[in-house]
């Protein structure tokens, strides 16, 4: 089908799954209609779900918008490639990336991880690739991702895994610790987007939320435990 929001792209009606921060983005596969006919993936969010939110609405949308804004800054083999920046109208917002097969959280939920991880060696190689990407962020960019979890990791058509989900990424320019962009404090009736509690380092959930470069390694460790538990 066509899509009034995403131009020059035929977007499938069927969703691949939900992903990104708190699984708020819906994934759709698409094909460019202009020259090249590239296969892409479209991330869409329906604003109707926050229409009655009130005062916290703009903050909620701002967290979602930050993901493609930060993603555009990175060029690395282990980071999802942004094709088209964020675009929005009154009803929806979305952005376009290179084609992905599935978000890792969908595979875990369906217990289909064995379809892409055939052996312990395969799993080790994927973990090493993720570690290399995190090292790039921590050492070269001096940024902590702070949301390393299955809903922010994507399985590509060639089987590789790539990272996205930069809504809470925080640069640590001086020293080894700073206040993070995550905020787990909740007021009555408020809905606030946060990194996954199952994978977040303890210091991120504190008040104020703090982060170090080792915060990402804590999350990676939780992910490794989850993947090994599923495989066994």
PDB file of C-alpha atoms in Angstrom:
ATOM      1  CA  UNK A   1       0.000   0.000   0.000  1.00  0.00           C
ATOM      2  CA  UNK A   2       1.008   3.627  -0.222  1.00  0.00           C
ATOM      3  CA  UNK A   3       1.504   5.773   2.864  1.00  0.00           C
ATOM      4  CA  UNK A   4       0.530   9.436   3.141  1.00  0.00           C
ATOM      5  CA  UNK A   5       3.198  10.047   5.782  1.00  0.00           C
ATOM      6  CA  UNK A   6       6.151   8.181   4.246  1.00  0.00           C
ATOM      7  CA  UNK A   7       6.618   9.395   0.678  1.00  0.00           C
ATOM      8  CA  UNK A   8       8.077   7.442  -2.278  1.00  0.00           C
ATOM      9  CA  UNK A   9       7.674   4.143  -0.401  1.00  0.00           C
ATOM     10  CA  UNK A  10       5.177   1.296  -0.610  1.00  0.00           C
ATOM     11  CA  UNK A  11       4.572   0.356   3.025  1.00  0.00           C
ATOM     12  CA  UNK A  12       3.093  -2.981   4.065  1.00  0.00           C
ATOM     13  CA  UNK A  13      -0.084  -2.910   6.161  1.00  0.00           C
ATOM     14  CA  UNK A  14       1.182  -5.801   8.284  1.00  0.00           C
ATOM     15  CA  UNK A  15       3.431  -5.048  11.219  1.00  0.00           C
ATOM     16  CA  UNK A  16       6.653  -6.986  11.752  1.00  0.00           C
ATOM     17  CA  UNK A  17       6.387  -6.308  15.472  1.00  0.00           C
ATOM     18  CA  UNK A  18       6.704  -3.601  18.095  1.00  0.00           C
ATOM     19  CA  UNK A  19      10.128  -2.381  19.140  1.00  0.00           C
ATOM     20  CA  UNK A  20      12.155   0.553  20.417  1.00  0.00           C
ATOM     21  CA  UNK A  21      11.685   2.332  23.730  1.00  0.00           C
ATOM     22  CA  UNK A  22       8.935   0.492  25.661  1.00  0.00           C
ATOM     23  CA  UNK A  23       7.924  -1.164  22.346  1.00  0.00           C
ATOM     24  CA  UNK A  24       6.220   2.030  21.158  1.00  0.00           C
ATOM     25  CA  UNK A  25       7.318   1.866  17.500  1.00  0.00           C
ATOM     26  CA  UNK A  26       5.490  -0.371  15.006  1.00  0.00           C
ATOM     27  CA  UNK A  27       7.707  -1.892  12.325  1.00  0.00           C
ATOM     28  CA  UNK A  28       6.504  -2.169   8.726  1.00  0.00           C
ATOM     29  CA  UNK A  29       8.433  -3.399   5.706  1.00  0.00           C
ATOM     30  CA  UNK A  30       8.600  -1.119   2.691  1.00  0.00           C
ATOM     31  CA  UNK A  31       9.979  -0.795  -0.830  1.00  0.00           C
ATOM     32  CA  UNK A  32      11.075   2.464  -2.407  1.00  0.00           C
ATOM     33  CA  UNK A  33       9.071   3.532  -5.445  1.00  0.00           C
ATOM     34  CA  UNK A  34      11.796   5.831  -6.747  1.00  0.00           C
ATOM     35  CA  UNK A  35      14.929   4.670  -8.542  1.00  0.00           C
ATOM     36  CA  UNK A  36      16.778   1.871  -6.845  1.00  0.00           C
ATOM     37  CA  UNK A  37      13.647   0.142  -5.472  1.00  0.00           C
ATOM     38  CA  UNK A  38      15.498  -0.344  -2.171  1.00  0.00           C
ATOM     39  CA  UNK A  39      13.957  -2.517   0.516  1.00  0.00           C
ATOM     40  CA  UNK A  40      13.567  -0.531   3.744  1.00  0.00           C
ATOM     41  CA  UNK A  41      11.896  -0.742   7.137  1.00  0.00           C
ATOM     42  CA  UNK A  42       9.483   1.916   8.376  1.00  0.00           C
ATOM     43  CA  UNK A  43       9.055   2.804  12.068  1.00  0.00           C
ATOM     44  CA  UNK A  44       5.595   4.276  12.789  1.00  0.00           C
ATOM     45  CA  UNK A  45       3.928   5.657  15.907  1.00  0.00           C
ATOM     46  CA  UNK A  46       0.197   6.445  16.132  1.00  0.00           C
ATOM     47  CA  UNK A  47      -0.323   9.611  18.172  1.00  0.00           C
ATOM     48  CA  UNK A  48      -3.880   8.556  18.981  1.00  0.00           C
ATOM     49  CA  UNK A  49      -2.453   6.443  21.795  1.00  0.00           C
ATOM     50  CA  UNK A  50      -1.337   9.616  23.644  1.00  0.00           C
ATOM     51  CA  UNK A  51      -4.210  11.905  22.672  1.00  0.00           C
ATOM     52  CA  UNK A  52      -5.633  11.915  26.220  1.00  0.00           C
ATOM     53  CA  UNK A  53      -2.316  12.034  28.047  1.00  0.00           C
ATOM     54  CA  UNK A  54      -2.399  15.719  29.026  1.00  0.00           C
ATOM     55  CA  UNK A  55       0.663  17.548  30.357  1.00  0.00           C
ATOM     56  CA  UNK A  56       3.123  14.684  29.837  1.00  0.00           C
ATOM     57  CA  UNK A  57       2.317  14.230  26.161  1.00  0.00           C
ATOM     58  CA  UNK A  58       5.077  16.411  24.711  1.00  0.00           C
ATOM     59  CA  UNK A  59       7.725  14.853  26.952  1.00  0.00           C
ATOM     60  CA  UNK A  60       6.540  11.378  25.899  1.00  0.00           C
ATOM     61  CA  UNK A  61       6.723  12.254  22.193  1.00  0.00           C
ATOM     62  CA  UNK A  62      10.053  13.993  22.699  1.00  0.00           C
ATOM     63  CA  UNK A  63      11.641  10.770  23.965  1.00  0.00           C
ATOM     64  CA  UNK A  64      10.402   8.921  20.871  1.00  0.00           C
ATOM     65  CA  UNK A  65      11.595  11.651  18.508  1.00  0.00           C
ATOM     66  CA  UNK A  66      15.065  11.561  19.992  1.00  0.00           C
ATOM     67  CA  UNK A  67      15.680   8.024  18.686  1.00  0.00           C
ATOM     68  CA  UNK A  68      15.962   8.923  14.958  1.00  0.00           C
ATOM     69  CA  UNK A  69      17.561  12.278  15.767  1.00  0.00           C
ATOM     70  CA  UNK A  70      20.480  10.612  17.564  1.00  0.00           C
ATOM     71  CA  UNK A  71      20.595   7.660  15.153  1.00  0.00           C
ATOM     72  CA  UNK A  72      21.334  10.087  12.304  1.00  0.00           C
ATOM     73  CA  UNK A  73      24.642  11.044  13.950  1.00  0.00           C
ATOM     74  CA  UNK A  74      26.202   7.575  13.816  1.00  0.00           C
ATOM     75  CA  UNK A  75      27.940   5.768  10.984  1.00  0.00           C
ATOM     76  CA  UNK A  76      29.049   2.347  12.196  1.00  0.00           C
ATOM     77  CA  UNK A  77      28.628  -1.177  10.844  1.00  0.00           C
ATOM     78  CA  UNK A  78      26.962  -2.287  14.088  1.00  0.00           C
ATOM     79  CA  UNK A  79      24.425   0.573  14.255  1.00  0.00           C
ATOM     80  CA  UNK A  80      21.182   0.615  12.293  1.00  0.00           C
ATOM     81  CA  UNK A  81      21.424   2.954   9.293  1.00  0.00           C
ATOM     82  CA  UNK A  82      18.882   5.777   9.100  1.00  0.00           C
ATOM     83  CA  UNK A  83      17.594   6.305   5.548  1.00  0.00           C
ATOM     84  CA  UNK A  84      15.006   9.071   6.081  1.00  0.00           C
ATOM     85  CA  UNK A  85      14.760  11.341   9.156  1.00  0.00           C
ATOM     86  CA  UNK A  86      11.718  11.747  11.371  1.00  0.00           C
ATOM     87  CA  UNK A  87       8.572  13.040   9.676  1.00  0.00           C
ATOM     88  CA  UNK A  88       5.243  13.663  11.358  1.00  0.00           C
ATOM     89  CA  UNK A  89       1.731  14.985  10.906  1.00  0.00           C
ATOM     90  CA  UNK A  90      -1.136  15.423  13.364  1.00  0.00           C
ATOM     91  CA  UNK A  91      -1.883  11.683  13.500  1.00  0.00           C
ATOM     92  CA  UNK A  92       1.430   9.850  13.182  1.00  0.00           C
ATOM     93  CA  UNK A  93       5.178  10.114  13.087  1.00  0.00           C
ATOM     94  CA  UNK A  94       7.772   7.839  11.579  1.00  0.00           C
ATOM     95  CA  UNK A  95      11.210   7.341  10.083  1.00  0.00           C
ATOM     96  CA  UNK A  96      12.875   4.951   7.638  1.00  0.00           C
ATOM     97  CA  UNK A  97      15.915   2.713   8.094  1.00  0.00           C
ATOM     98  CA  UNK A  98      17.710   0.068   6.122  1.00  0.00           C
ATOM     99  CA  UNK A  99      15.764  -3.195   5.908  1.00  0.00           C
ATOM    100  CA  UNK A 100      15.680  -5.305   9.068  1.00  0.00           C
ATOM    101  CA  UNK A 101      14.219  -8.794   9.374  1.00  0.00           C
ATOM    102  CA  UNK A 102      12.962  -8.692  12.959  1.00  0.00           C
ATOM    103  CA  UNK A 103      13.658  -6.979  16.271  1.00  0.00           C
ATOM    104  CA  UNK A 104      15.320  -9.367  18.693  1.00  0.00           C
ATOM    105  CA  UNK A 105      12.517  -9.020  21.256  1.00  0.00           C
ATOM    106  CA  UNK A 106       9.996 -10.484  18.789  1.00  0.00           C
ATOM    107  CA  UNK A 107      12.192 -13.540  18.238  1.00  0.00           C
ATOM    108  CA  UNK A 108      12.559 -14.011  21.988  1.00  0.00           C
ATOM    109  CA  UNK A 109       8.802 -13.644  22.574  1.00  0.00           C
ATOM    110  CA  UNK A 110       8.093 -16.246  19.905  1.00  0.00           C
ATOM    111  CA  UNK A 111      10.955 -18.443  21.223  1.00  0.00           C
ATOM    112  CA  UNK A 112      12.332 -18.580  17.677  1.00  0.00           C
ATOM    113  CA  UNK A 113      15.858 -17.585  18.696  1.00  0.00           C
ATOM    114  CA  UNK A 114      17.109 -20.993  17.525  1.00  0.00           C
ATOM    115  CA  UNK A 115      16.228 -19.964  13.953  1.00  0.00           C
ATOM    116  CA  UNK A 116      19.053 -17.416  13.921  1.00  0.00           C
ATOM    117  CA  UNK A 117      21.428 -18.741  16.597  1.00  0.00           C
ATOM    118  CA  UNK A 118      22.344 -22.224  15.444  1.00  0.00           C
ATOM    119  CA  UNK A 119      25.110 -22.893  17.965  1.00  0.00           C
ATOM    120  CA  UNK A 120      26.891 -21.465  20.977  1.00  0.00           C
ATOM    121  CA  UNK A 121      29.585 -20.200  18.598  1.00  0.00           C
ATOM    122  CA  UNK A 122      26.962 -18.191  16.681  1.00  0.00           C
ATOM    123  CA  UNK A 123      25.791 -16.638  19.923  1.00  0.00           C
ATOM    124  CA  UNK A 124      29.349 -15.775  20.966  1.00  0.00           C
ATOM    125  CA  UNK A 125      29.983 -14.075  17.600  1.00  0.00           C
ATOM    126  CA  UNK A 126      26.817 -11.983  17.926  1.00  0.00           C
ATOM    127  CA  UNK A 127      27.813 -10.964  21.456  1.00  0.00           C
ATOM    128  CA  UNK A 128      31.291  -9.976  20.253  1.00  0.00           C
ATOM    129  CA  UNK A 129      29.730  -7.807  17.517  1.00  0.00           C
ATOM    130  CA  UNK A 130      27.491  -6.084  20.076  1.00  0.00           C
ATOM    131  CA  UNK A 131      30.480  -5.567  22.365  1.00  0.00           C
ATOM    132  CA  UNK A 132      32.442  -3.969  19.509  1.00  0.00           C
ATOM    133  CA  UNK A 133      29.588  -1.549  18.812  1.00  0.00           C
ATOM    134  CA  UNK A 134      29.236  -0.630  22.493  1.00  0.00           C
ATOM    135  CA  UNK A 135      32.997  -0.063  22.706  1.00  0.00           C
ATOM    136  CA  UNK A 136      32.727   2.311  19.724  1.00  0.00           C
ATOM    137  CA  UNK A 137      30.016   4.287  21.520  1.00  0.00           C
ATOM    138  CA  UNK A 138      31.808   4.324  24.876  1.00  0.00           C
ATOM    139  CA  UNK A 139      35.393   4.943  23.735  1.00  0.00           C
ATOM    140  CA  UNK A 140      35.164   6.768  20.401  1.00  0.00           C
ATOM    141  CA  UNK A 141      31.970   8.780  20.912  1.00  0.00           C
ATOM    142  CA  UNK A 142      32.132   8.837  24.727  1.00  0.00           C
ATOM    143  CA  UNK A 143      28.439   8.045  24.869  1.00  0.00           C
ATOM    144  CA  UNK A 144      26.569   5.576  27.053  1.00  0.00           C
ATOM    145  CA  UNK A 145      23.652   3.941  25.207  1.00  0.00           C
ATOM    146  CA  UNK A 146      21.700   3.098  28.412  1.00  0.00           C
ATOM    147  CA  UNK A 147      19.042   0.993  26.692  1.00  0.00           C
ATOM    148  CA  UNK A 148      20.813  -2.160  25.499  1.00  0.00           C
ATOM    149  CA  UNK A 149      17.887  -4.608  25.446  1.00  0.00           C
ATOM    150  CA  UNK A 150      16.180  -6.920  22.916  1.00  0.00           C
ATOM    151  CA  UNK A 151      13.676  -4.300  21.695  1.00  0.00           C
ATOM    152  CA  UNK A 152      16.601  -2.116  20.547  1.00  0.00           C
ATOM    153  CA  UNK A 153      18.561  -4.833  18.732  1.00  0.00           C
ATOM    154  CA  UNK A 154      17.677  -5.769  15.154  1.00  0.00           C
ATOM    155  CA  UNK A 155      18.334  -8.923  13.173  1.00  0.00           C
ATOM    156  CA  UNK A 156      19.342  -8.005   9.636  1.00  0.00           C
ATOM    157  CA  UNK A 157      18.600  -9.982   6.437  1.00  0.00           C
ATOM    158  CA  UNK A 158      22.222 -11.207   6.381  1.00  0.00           C
ATOM    159  CA  UNK A 159      21.911 -12.486   9.968  1.00  0.00           C
ATOM    160  CA  UNK A 160      23.957  -9.731  11.623  1.00  0.00           C
ATOM    161  CA  UNK A 161      22.654  -7.892  14.684  1.00  0.00           C
ATOM    162  CA  UNK A 162      22.575  -4.093  14.859  1.00  0.00           C
ATOM    163  CA  UNK A 163      21.834  -1.635  17.648  1.00  0.00           C
ATOM    164  CA  UNK A 164      19.381   1.257  17.653  1.00  0.00           C
ATOM    165  CA  UNK A 165      17.181   2.749  20.381  1.00  0.00           C
ATOM    166  CA  UNK A 166      19.173   5.864  21.324  1.00  0.00           C
ATOM    167  CA  UNK A 167      16.378   7.730  23.133  1.00  0.00           C
ATOM    168  CA  UNK A 168      18.327   7.793  26.416  1.00  0.00           C
ATOM    169  CA  UNK A 169      21.909   7.841  25.155  1.00  0.00           C
ATOM    170  CA  UNK A 170      24.047  10.250  27.150  1.00  0.00           C
ATOM    171  CA  UNK A 171      27.472  11.679  26.388  1.00  0.00           C
ATOM    172  CA  UNK A 172      29.979  11.523  29.235  1.00  0.00           C
ATOM    173  CA  UNK A 173      32.443  14.235  28.274  1.00  0.00           C
ATOM    174  CA  UNK A 174      34.175  14.733  31.632  1.00  0.00           C
ATOM    175  CA  UNK A 175      35.061  12.037  34.126  1.00  0.00           C
ATOM    176  CA  UNK A 176      33.438   8.619  34.167  1.00  0.00           C
ATOM    177  CA  UNK A 177      29.989   9.368  35.565  1.00  0.00           C
ATOM    178  CA  UNK A 178      27.244  11.878  34.856  1.00  0.00           C
ATOM    179  CA  UNK A 179      23.501  12.370  35.165  1.00  0.00           C
ATOM    180  CA  UNK A 180      21.676  10.382  32.494  1.00  0.00           C
ATOM    181  CA  UNK A 181      18.743  11.324  30.279  1.00  0.00           C
ATOM    182  CA  UNK A 182      16.623   8.520  31.765  1.00  0.00           C
ATOM    183  CA  UNK A 183      14.089   9.434  34.434  1.00  0.00           C
ATOM    184  CA  UNK A 184      12.334   6.688  36.394  1.00  0.00           C
ATOM    185  CA  UNK A 185      10.486   9.043  38.760  1.00  0.00           C
ATOM    186  CA  UNK A 186       6.727   8.776  38.294  1.00  0.00           C
ATOM    187  CA  UNK A 187       3.929  11.077  39.380  1.00  0.00           C
ATOM    188  CA  UNK A 188       0.386   9.721  39.934  1.00  0.00           C
ATOM    189  CA  UNK A 189      -1.314   9.176  36.588  1.00  0.00           C
ATOM    190  CA  UNK A 190       1.866   9.910  34.639  1.00  0.00           C
ATOM    191  CA  UNK A 191       3.178   7.623  31.894  1.00  0.00           C
ATOM    192  CA  UNK A 192       6.909   8.056  31.353  1.00  0.00           C
ATOM    193  CA  UNK A 193       9.119   6.226  28.871  1.00  0.00           C
ATOM    194  CA  UNK A 194      12.189   4.583  30.411  1.00  0.00           C
ATOM    195  CA  UNK A 195      14.836   1.992  29.567  1.00  0.00           C
ATOM    196  CA  UNK A 196      13.739  -1.585  30.267  1.00  0.00           C
ATOM    197  CA  UNK A 197      13.997  -2.325  33.990  1.00  0.00           C
ATOM    198  CA  UNK A 198      14.964  -5.918  33.205  1.00  0.00           C
ATOM    199  CA  UNK A 199      18.182  -4.734  31.549  1.00  0.00           C
ATOM    200  CA  UNK A 200      18.925  -1.341  33.132  1.00  0.00           C
ATOM    201  CA  UNK A 201      21.917  -0.911  35.438  1.00  0.00           C
ATOM    202  CA  UNK A 202      20.979  -0.012  39.055  1.00  0.00           C
ATOM    203  CA  UNK A 203      22.524   3.472  38.897  1.00  0.00           C
ATOM    204  CA  UNK A 204      20.236   4.411  35.987  1.00  0.00           C
ATOM    205  CA  UNK A 205      17.124   3.733  38.074  1.00  0.00           C
ATOM    206  CA  UNK A 206      18.348   5.917  40.950  1.00  0.00           C
ATOM    207  CA  UNK A 207      17.147   9.474  41.640  1.00  0.00           C
ATOM    208  CA  UNK A 208      18.778  11.352  40.066  1.00  0.00           C
ATOM    209  CA  UNK A 209      19.522   8.853  37.314  1.00  0.00           C
ATOM    210  CA  UNK A 210      23.278   8.401  36.896  1.00  0.00           C
ATOM    211  CA  UNK A 211      25.302   6.550  34.279  1.00  0.00           C
ATOM    212  CA  UNK A 212      28.818   5.362  33.562  1.00  0.00           C
ATOM    213  CA  UNK A 213      30.310   3.532  30.607  1.00  0.00           C
ATOM    214  CA  UNK A 214      29.951   0.306  32.583  1.00  0.00           C
ATOM    215  CA  UNK A 215      26.170   0.822  32.630  1.00  0.00           C
ATOM    216  CA  UNK A 216      26.045  -0.554  29.089  1.00  0.00           C
ATOM    217  CA  UNK A 217      28.149  -3.569  30.050  1.00  0.00           C
ATOM    218  CA  UNK A 218      25.712  -4.367  32.862  1.00  0.00           C
ATOM    219  CA  UNK A 219      22.859  -4.334  30.320  1.00  0.00           C
ATOM    220  CA  UNK A 220      24.875  -6.462  27.911  1.00  0.00           C
ATOM    221  CA  UNK A 221      25.469  -8.971  30.712  1.00  0.00           C
ATOM    222  CA  UNK A 222      21.709  -9.185  31.360  1.00  0.00           C
ATOM    223  CA  UNK A 223      21.136  -9.725  27.641  1.00  0.00           C
ATOM    224  CA  UNK A 224      23.759 -12.507  27.493  1.00  0.00           C
ATOM    225  CA  UNK A 225      22.105 -14.243  30.461  1.00  0.00           C
ATOM    226  CA  UNK A 226      18.676 -13.992  28.769  1.00  0.00           C
ATOM    227  CA  UNK A 227      19.942 -15.426  25.469  1.00  0.00           C
ATOM    228  CA  UNK A 228      21.793 -18.320  27.092  1.00  0.00           C
ATOM    229  CA  UNK A 229      18.771 -19.131  29.259  1.00  0.00           C
ATOM    230  CA  UNK A 230      16.555 -19.325  26.162  1.00  0.00           C
ATOM    231  CA  UNK A 231      18.988 -21.488  24.235  1.00  0.00           C
ATOM    232  CA  UNK A 232      19.200 -23.986  27.082  1.00  0.00           C
TER     233      UNK A 232
END
